PDB file of C-alpha atoms in Angstrom:
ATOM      1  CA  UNK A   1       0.000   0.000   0.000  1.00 62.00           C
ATOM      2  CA  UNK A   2       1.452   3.157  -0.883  1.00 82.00           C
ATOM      3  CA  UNK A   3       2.206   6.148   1.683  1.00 91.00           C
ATOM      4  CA  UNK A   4      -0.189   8.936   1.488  1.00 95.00           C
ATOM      5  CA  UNK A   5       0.608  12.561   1.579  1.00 97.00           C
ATOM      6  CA  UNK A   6      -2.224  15.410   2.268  1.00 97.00           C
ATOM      7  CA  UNK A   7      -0.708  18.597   0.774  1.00 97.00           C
ATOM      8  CA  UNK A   8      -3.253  21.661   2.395  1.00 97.00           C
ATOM      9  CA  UNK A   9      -1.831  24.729   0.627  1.00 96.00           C
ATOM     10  CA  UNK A  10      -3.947  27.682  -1.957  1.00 94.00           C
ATOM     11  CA  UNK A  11      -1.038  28.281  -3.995  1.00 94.00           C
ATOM     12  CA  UNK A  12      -1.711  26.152  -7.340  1.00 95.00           C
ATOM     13  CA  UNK A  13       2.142  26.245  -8.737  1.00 95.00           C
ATOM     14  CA  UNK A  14       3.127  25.229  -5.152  1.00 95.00           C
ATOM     15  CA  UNK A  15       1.066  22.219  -5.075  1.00 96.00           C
ATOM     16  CA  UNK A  16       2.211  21.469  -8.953  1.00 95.00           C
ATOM     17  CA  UNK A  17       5.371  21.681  -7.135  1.00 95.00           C
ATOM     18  CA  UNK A  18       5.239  19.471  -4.405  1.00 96.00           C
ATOM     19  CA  UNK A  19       2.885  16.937  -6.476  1.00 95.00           C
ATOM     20  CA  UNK A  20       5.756  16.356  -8.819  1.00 94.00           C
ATOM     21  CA  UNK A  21       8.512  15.800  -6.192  1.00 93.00           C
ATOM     22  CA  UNK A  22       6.276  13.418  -4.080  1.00 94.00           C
ATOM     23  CA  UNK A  23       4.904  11.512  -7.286  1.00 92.00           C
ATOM     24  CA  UNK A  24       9.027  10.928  -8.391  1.00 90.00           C
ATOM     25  CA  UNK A  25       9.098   9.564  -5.237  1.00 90.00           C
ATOM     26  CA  UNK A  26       6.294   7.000  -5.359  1.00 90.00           C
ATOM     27  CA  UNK A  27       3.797   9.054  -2.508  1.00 94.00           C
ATOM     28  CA  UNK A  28       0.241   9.212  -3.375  1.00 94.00           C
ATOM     29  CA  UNK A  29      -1.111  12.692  -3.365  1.00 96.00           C
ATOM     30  CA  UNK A  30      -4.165  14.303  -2.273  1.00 96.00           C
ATOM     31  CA  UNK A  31      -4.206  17.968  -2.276  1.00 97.00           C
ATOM     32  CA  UNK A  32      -6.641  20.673  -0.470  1.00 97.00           C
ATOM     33  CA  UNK A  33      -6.432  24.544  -1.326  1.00 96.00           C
ATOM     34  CA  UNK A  34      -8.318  25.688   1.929  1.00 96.00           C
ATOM     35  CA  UNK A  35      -8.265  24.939   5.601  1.00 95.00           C
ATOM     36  CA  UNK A  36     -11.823  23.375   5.968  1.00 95.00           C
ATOM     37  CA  UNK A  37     -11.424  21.086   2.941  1.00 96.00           C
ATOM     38  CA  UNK A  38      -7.941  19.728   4.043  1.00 96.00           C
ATOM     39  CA  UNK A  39      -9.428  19.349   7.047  1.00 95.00           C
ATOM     40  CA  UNK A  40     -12.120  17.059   6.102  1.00 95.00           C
ATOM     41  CA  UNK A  41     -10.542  14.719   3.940  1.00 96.00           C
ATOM     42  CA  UNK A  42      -7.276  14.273   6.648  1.00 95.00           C
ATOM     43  CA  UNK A  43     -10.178  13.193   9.345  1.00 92.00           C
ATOM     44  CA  UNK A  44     -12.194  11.199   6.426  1.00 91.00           C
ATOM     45  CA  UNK A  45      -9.256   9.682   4.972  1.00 91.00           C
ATOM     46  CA  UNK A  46      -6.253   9.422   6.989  1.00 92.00           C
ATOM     47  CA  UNK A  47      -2.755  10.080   5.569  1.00 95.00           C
ATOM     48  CA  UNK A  48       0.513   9.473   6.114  1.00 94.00           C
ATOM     49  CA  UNK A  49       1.834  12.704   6.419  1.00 95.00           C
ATOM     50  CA  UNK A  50       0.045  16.475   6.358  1.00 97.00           C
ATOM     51  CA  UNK A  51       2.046  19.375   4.780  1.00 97.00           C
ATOM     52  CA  UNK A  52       0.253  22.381   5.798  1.00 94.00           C
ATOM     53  CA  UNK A  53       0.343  25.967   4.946  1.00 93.00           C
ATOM     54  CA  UNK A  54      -0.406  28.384   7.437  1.00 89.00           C
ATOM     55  CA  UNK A  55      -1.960  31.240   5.270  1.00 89.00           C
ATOM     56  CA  UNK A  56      -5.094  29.631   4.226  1.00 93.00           C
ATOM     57  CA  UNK A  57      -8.665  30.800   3.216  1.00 93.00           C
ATOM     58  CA  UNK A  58     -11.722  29.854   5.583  1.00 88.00           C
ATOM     59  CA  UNK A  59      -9.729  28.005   8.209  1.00 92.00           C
ATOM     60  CA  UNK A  60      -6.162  29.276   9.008  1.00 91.00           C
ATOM     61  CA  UNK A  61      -3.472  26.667   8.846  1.00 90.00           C
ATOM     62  CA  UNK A  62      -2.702  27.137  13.058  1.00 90.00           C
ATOM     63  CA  UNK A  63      -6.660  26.462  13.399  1.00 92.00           C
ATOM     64  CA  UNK A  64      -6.433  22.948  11.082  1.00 93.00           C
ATOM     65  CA  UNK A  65      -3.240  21.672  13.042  1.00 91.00           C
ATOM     66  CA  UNK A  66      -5.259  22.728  16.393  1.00 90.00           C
ATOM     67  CA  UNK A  67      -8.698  20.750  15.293  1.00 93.00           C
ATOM     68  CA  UNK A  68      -7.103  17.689  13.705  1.00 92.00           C
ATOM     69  CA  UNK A  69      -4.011  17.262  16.754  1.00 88.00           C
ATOM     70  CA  UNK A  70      -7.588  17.082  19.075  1.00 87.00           C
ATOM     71  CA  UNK A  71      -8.208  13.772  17.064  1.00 86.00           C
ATOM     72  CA  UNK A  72      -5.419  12.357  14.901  1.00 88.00           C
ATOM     73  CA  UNK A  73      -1.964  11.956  15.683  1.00 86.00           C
ATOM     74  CA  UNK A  74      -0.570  11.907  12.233  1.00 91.00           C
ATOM     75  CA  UNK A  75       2.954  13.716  11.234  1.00 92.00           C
ATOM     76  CA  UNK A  76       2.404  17.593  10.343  1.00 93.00           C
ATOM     77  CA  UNK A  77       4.864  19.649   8.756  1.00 94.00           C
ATOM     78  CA  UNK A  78       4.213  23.367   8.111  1.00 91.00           C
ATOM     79  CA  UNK A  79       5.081  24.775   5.341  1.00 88.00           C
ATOM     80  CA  UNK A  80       4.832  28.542   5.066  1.00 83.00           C
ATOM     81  CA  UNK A  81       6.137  31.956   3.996  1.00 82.00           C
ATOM     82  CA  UNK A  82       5.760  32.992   8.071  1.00 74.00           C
ATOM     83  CA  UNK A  83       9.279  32.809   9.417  1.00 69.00           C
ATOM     84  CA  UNK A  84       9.777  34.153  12.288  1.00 68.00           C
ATOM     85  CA  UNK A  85      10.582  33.060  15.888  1.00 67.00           C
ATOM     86  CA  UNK A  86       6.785  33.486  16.898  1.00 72.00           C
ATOM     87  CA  UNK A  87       5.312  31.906  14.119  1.00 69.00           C
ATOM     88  CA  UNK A  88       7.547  28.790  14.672  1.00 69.00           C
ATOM     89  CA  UNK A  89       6.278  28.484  18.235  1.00 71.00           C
ATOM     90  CA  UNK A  90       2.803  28.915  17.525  1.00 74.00           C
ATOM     91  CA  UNK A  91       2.864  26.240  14.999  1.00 70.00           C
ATOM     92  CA  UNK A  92       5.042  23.624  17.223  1.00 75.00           C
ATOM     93  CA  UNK A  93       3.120  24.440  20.467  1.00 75.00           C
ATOM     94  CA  UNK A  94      -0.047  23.798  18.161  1.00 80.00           C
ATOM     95  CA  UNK A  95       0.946  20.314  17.290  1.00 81.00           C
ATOM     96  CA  UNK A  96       3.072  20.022  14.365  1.00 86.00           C
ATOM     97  CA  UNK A  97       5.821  18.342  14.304  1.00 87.00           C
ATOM     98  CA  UNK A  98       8.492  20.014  11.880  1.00 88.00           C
ATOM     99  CA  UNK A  99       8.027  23.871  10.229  1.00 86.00           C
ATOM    100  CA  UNK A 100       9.880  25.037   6.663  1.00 89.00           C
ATOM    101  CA  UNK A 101       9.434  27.895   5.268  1.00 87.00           C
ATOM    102  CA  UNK A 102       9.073  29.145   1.851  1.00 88.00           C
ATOM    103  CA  UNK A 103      10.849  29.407  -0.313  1.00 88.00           C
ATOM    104  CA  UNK A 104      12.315  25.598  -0.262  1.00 88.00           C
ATOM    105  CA  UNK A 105      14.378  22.730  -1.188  1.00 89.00           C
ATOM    106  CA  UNK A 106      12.750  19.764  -2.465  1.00 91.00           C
ATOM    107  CA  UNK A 107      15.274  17.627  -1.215  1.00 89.00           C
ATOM    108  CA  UNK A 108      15.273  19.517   1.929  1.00 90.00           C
ATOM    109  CA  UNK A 109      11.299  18.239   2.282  1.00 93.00           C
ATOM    110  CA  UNK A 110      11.457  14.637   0.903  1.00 92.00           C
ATOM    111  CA  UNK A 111      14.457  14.376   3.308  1.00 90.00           C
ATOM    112  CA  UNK A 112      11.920  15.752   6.409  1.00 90.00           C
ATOM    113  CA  UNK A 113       9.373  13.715   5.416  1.00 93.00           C
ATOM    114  CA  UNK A 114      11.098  10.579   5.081  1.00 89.00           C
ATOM    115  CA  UNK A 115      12.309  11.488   8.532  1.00 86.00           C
ATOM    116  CA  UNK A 116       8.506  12.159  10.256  1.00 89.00           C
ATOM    117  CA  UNK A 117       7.767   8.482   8.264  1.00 87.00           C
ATOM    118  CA  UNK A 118      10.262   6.892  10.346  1.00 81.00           C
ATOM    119  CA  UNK A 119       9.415   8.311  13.774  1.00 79.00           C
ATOM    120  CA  UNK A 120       5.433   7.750  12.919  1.00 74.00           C
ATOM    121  CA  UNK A 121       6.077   3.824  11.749  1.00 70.00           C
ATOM    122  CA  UNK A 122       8.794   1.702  10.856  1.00 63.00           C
ATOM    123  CA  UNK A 123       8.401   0.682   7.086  1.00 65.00           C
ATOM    124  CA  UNK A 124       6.797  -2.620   6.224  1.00 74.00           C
ATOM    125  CA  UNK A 125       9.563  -5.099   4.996  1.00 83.00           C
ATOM    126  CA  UNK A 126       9.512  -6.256   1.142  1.00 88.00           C
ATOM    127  CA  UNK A 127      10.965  -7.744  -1.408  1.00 93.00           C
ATOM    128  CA  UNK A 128      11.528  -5.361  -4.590  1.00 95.00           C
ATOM    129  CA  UNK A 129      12.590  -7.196  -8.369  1.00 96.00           C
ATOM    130  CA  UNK A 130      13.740  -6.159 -11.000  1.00 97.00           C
ATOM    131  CA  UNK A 131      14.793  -8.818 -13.771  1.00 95.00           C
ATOM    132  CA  UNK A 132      16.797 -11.649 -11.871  1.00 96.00           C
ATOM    133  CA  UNK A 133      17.499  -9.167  -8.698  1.00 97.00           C
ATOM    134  CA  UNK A 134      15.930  -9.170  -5.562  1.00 97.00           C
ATOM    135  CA  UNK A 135      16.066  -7.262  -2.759  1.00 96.00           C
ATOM    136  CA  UNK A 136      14.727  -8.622   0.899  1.00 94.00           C
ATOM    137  CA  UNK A 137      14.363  -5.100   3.039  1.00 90.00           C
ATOM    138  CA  UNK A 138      13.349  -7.147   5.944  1.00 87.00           C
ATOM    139  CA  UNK A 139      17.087  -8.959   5.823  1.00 90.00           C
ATOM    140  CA  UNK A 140      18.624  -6.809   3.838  1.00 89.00           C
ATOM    141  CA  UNK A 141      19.238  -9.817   1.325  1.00 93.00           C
ATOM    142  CA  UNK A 142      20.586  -9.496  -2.162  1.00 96.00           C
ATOM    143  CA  UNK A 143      20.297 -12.165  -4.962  1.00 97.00           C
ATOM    144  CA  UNK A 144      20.856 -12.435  -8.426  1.00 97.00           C
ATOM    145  CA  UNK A 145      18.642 -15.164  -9.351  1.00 95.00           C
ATOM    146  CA  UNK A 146      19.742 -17.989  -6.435  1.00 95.00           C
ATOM    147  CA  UNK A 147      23.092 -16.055  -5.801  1.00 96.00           C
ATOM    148  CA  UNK A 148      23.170 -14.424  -2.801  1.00 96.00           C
ATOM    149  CA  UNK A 149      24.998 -11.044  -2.834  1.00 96.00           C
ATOM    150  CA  UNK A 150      26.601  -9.575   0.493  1.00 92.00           C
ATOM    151  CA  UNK A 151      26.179  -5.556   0.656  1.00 90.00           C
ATOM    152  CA  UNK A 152      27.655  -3.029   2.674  1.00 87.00           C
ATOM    153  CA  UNK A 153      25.351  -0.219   3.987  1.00 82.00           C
ATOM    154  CA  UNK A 154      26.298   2.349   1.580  1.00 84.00           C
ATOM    155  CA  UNK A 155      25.978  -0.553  -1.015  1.00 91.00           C
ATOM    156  CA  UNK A 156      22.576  -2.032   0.271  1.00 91.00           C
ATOM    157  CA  UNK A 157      21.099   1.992   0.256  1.00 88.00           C
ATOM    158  CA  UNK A 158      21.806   2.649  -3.415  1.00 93.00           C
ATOM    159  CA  UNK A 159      20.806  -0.470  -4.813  1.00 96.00           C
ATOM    160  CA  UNK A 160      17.757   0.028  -2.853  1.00 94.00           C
ATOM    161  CA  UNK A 161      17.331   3.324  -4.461  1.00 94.00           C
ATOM    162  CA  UNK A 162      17.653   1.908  -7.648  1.00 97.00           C
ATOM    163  CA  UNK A 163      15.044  -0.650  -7.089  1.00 96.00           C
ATOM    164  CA  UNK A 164      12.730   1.657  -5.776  1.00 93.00           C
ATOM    165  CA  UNK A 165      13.313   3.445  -9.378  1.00 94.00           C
ATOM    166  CA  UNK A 166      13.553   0.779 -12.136  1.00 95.00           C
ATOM    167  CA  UNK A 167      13.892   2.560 -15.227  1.00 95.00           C
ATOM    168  CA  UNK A 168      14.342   6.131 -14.399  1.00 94.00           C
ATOM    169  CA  UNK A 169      17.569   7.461 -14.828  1.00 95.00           C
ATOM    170  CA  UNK A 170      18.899   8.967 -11.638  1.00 93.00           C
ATOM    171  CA  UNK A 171      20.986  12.021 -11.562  1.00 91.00           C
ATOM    172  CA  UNK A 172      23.784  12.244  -9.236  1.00 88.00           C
ATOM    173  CA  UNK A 173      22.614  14.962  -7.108  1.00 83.00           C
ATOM    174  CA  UNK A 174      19.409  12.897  -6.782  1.00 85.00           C
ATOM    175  CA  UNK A 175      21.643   9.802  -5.891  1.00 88.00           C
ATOM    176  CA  UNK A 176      23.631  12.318  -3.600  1.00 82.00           C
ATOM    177  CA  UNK A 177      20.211  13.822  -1.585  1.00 76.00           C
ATOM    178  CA  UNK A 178      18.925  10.247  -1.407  1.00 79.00           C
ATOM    179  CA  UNK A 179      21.847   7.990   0.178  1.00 79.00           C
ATOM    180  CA  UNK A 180      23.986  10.443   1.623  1.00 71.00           C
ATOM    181  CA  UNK A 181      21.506  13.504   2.664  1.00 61.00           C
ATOM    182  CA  UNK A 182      20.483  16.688   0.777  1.00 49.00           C
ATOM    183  CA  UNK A 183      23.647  18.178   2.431  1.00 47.00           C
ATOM    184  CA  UNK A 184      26.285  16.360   1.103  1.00 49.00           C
ATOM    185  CA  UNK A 185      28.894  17.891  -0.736  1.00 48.00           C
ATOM    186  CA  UNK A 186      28.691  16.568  -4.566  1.00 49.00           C
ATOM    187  CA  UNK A 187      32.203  17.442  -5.986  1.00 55.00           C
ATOM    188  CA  UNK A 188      33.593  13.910  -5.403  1.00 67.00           C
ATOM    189  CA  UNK A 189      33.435  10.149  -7.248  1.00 82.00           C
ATOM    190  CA  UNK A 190      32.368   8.492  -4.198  1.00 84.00           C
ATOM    191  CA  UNK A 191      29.028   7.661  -6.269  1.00 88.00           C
ATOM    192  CA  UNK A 192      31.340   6.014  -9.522  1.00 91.00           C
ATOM    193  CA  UNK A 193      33.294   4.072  -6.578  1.00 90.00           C
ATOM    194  CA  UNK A 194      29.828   2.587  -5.274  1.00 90.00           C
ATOM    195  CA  UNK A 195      28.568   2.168  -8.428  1.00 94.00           C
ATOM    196  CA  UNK A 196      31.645   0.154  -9.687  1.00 94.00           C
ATOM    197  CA  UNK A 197      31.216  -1.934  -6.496  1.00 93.00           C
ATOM    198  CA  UNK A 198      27.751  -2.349  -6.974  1.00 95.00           C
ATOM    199  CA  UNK A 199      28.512  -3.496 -10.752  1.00 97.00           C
ATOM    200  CA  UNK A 200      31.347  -6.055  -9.619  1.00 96.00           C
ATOM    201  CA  UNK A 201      28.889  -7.802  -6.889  1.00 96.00           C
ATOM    202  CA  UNK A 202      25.614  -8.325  -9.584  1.00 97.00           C
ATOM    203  CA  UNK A 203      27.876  -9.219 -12.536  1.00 97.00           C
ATOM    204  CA  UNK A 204      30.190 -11.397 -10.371  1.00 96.00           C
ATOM    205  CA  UNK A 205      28.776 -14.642 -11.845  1.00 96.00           C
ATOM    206  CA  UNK A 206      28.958 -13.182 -15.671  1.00 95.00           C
ATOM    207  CA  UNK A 207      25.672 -11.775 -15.706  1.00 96.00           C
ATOM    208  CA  UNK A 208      24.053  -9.323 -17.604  1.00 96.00           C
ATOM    209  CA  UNK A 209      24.534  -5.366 -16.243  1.00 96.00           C
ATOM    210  CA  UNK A 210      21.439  -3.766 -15.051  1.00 97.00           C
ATOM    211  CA  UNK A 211      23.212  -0.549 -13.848  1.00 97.00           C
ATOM    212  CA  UNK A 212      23.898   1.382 -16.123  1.00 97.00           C
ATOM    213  CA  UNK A 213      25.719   5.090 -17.107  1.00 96.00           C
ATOM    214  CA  UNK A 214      24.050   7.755 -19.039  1.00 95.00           C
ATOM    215  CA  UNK A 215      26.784  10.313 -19.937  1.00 92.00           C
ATOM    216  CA  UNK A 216      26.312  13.960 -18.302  1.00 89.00           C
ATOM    217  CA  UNK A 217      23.283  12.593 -16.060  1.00 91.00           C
ATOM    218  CA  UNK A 218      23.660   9.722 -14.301  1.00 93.00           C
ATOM    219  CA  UNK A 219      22.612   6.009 -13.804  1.00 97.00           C
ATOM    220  CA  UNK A 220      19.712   3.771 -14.464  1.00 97.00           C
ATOM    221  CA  UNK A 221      18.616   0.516 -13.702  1.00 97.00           C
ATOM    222  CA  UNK A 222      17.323  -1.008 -16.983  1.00 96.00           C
ATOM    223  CA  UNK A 223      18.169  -4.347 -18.843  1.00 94.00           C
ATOM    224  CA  UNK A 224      20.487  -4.510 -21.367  1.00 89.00           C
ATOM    225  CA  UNK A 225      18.087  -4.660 -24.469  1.00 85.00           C
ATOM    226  CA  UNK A 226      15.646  -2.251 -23.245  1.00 79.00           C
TER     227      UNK A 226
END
């Protein structure tokens, strides 16, 4: 079942925004552009996570994080153009539980959400496949085919990543925000060292790559003919 996100914000090339960021990333998206509305479908349907502006019409963004912390105990972040010190306060002493404000990264909020995901629920383990790989995130298991792979970490988080992304070519800043934080400095090769490790555990055995480079972008999982 895929993680729901209720987006609560009146600016329509925001919400184009965030929709496209959170869809990359697999999240299902349901969207509100006032406070009453948002309101209503977070109590009728449940998300995962609620990004909420403060500076809505009909019911202020303080006044939805007020009504639905009375009933629900699901993640809020605020998202807002209100920055200061009072304005923070409000909104954490209100119930939210993290506060950006615009404008923003959109690494910067996948990373925060991924972050109020893991304090709200640990993720359900699975196995993702793509060709003859598999990937156990319950055990952390590799295989190619019946071959069992031993990862690293580093190594388990990217091919991971690429699982989660069959097909899409991944930049390296993407690659960067994803398995070593938005922050990271992107100036060095540690990605082509990982991805050459990466390469030399799948094809061990002589099999066909699945990782591959596109020049000047970045990498994709695909199968050779495709």
């Amino acid at each position: 079942m895929s993680t729901k996100i209720l987006v609560i914000e009146d600016d329509e090339a925001i919400v184009r925004f965030i929709r496209r960021g959170l869809a990359y990333e697999k999240y299902e998206v349901e969207t509100a552009s006032d406070g009453r509305t948002g309101l209503q479908k977070a109590q009728e349907n449940p998300p995962d996570v609620v990004v909420l502006d403060l500076m809505l019409p009909g019911l202020d963004g303080i006044e939805v994080c007020r009504r639905l912390r009375m009933v629900s105990d699901v993640p809020i972040l605020i998202l807002t153009a209100r920055d200061s010190v009072n304005d923070r306060v409000m909104g954490l002493d209100t119930g939210a539980d993290d506060y950006m404000t615009k404008p923003f990264n959109m690494n910067e909020l996948l990373a925060r959400i991924r972050a109020l995901l893991r304090r709200s629920k640990p993720p359900l383990p699975q196995t993702l496949a793509f060709a003859d790989l598999t990937l156990d995130t319950g055990t952390r298991q590799a295989k190619r085919g019946e071959r069992v792979i031993t990862l690293t970490s580093k190594e388990y988080d990217l091919l991971e990543l690429f699982l989660m992304h069959p097909r899409q070519v991944l930049s390296r800043d993407f690659i960067f925000a994803r398995a070593w934080g938005y922050d990271f400095g992107g100036e060095s090769n540690i990605i082509e060292v990982y991805i050459r490790y990466l390469r030399q555990k799948l094809e061990a055995n002589g099999e066909p790559r699945l990782l591959h480079t596109v020049r000047g972008v970045g990498y994709v999982l695909r199968e050779p003919n495709e």
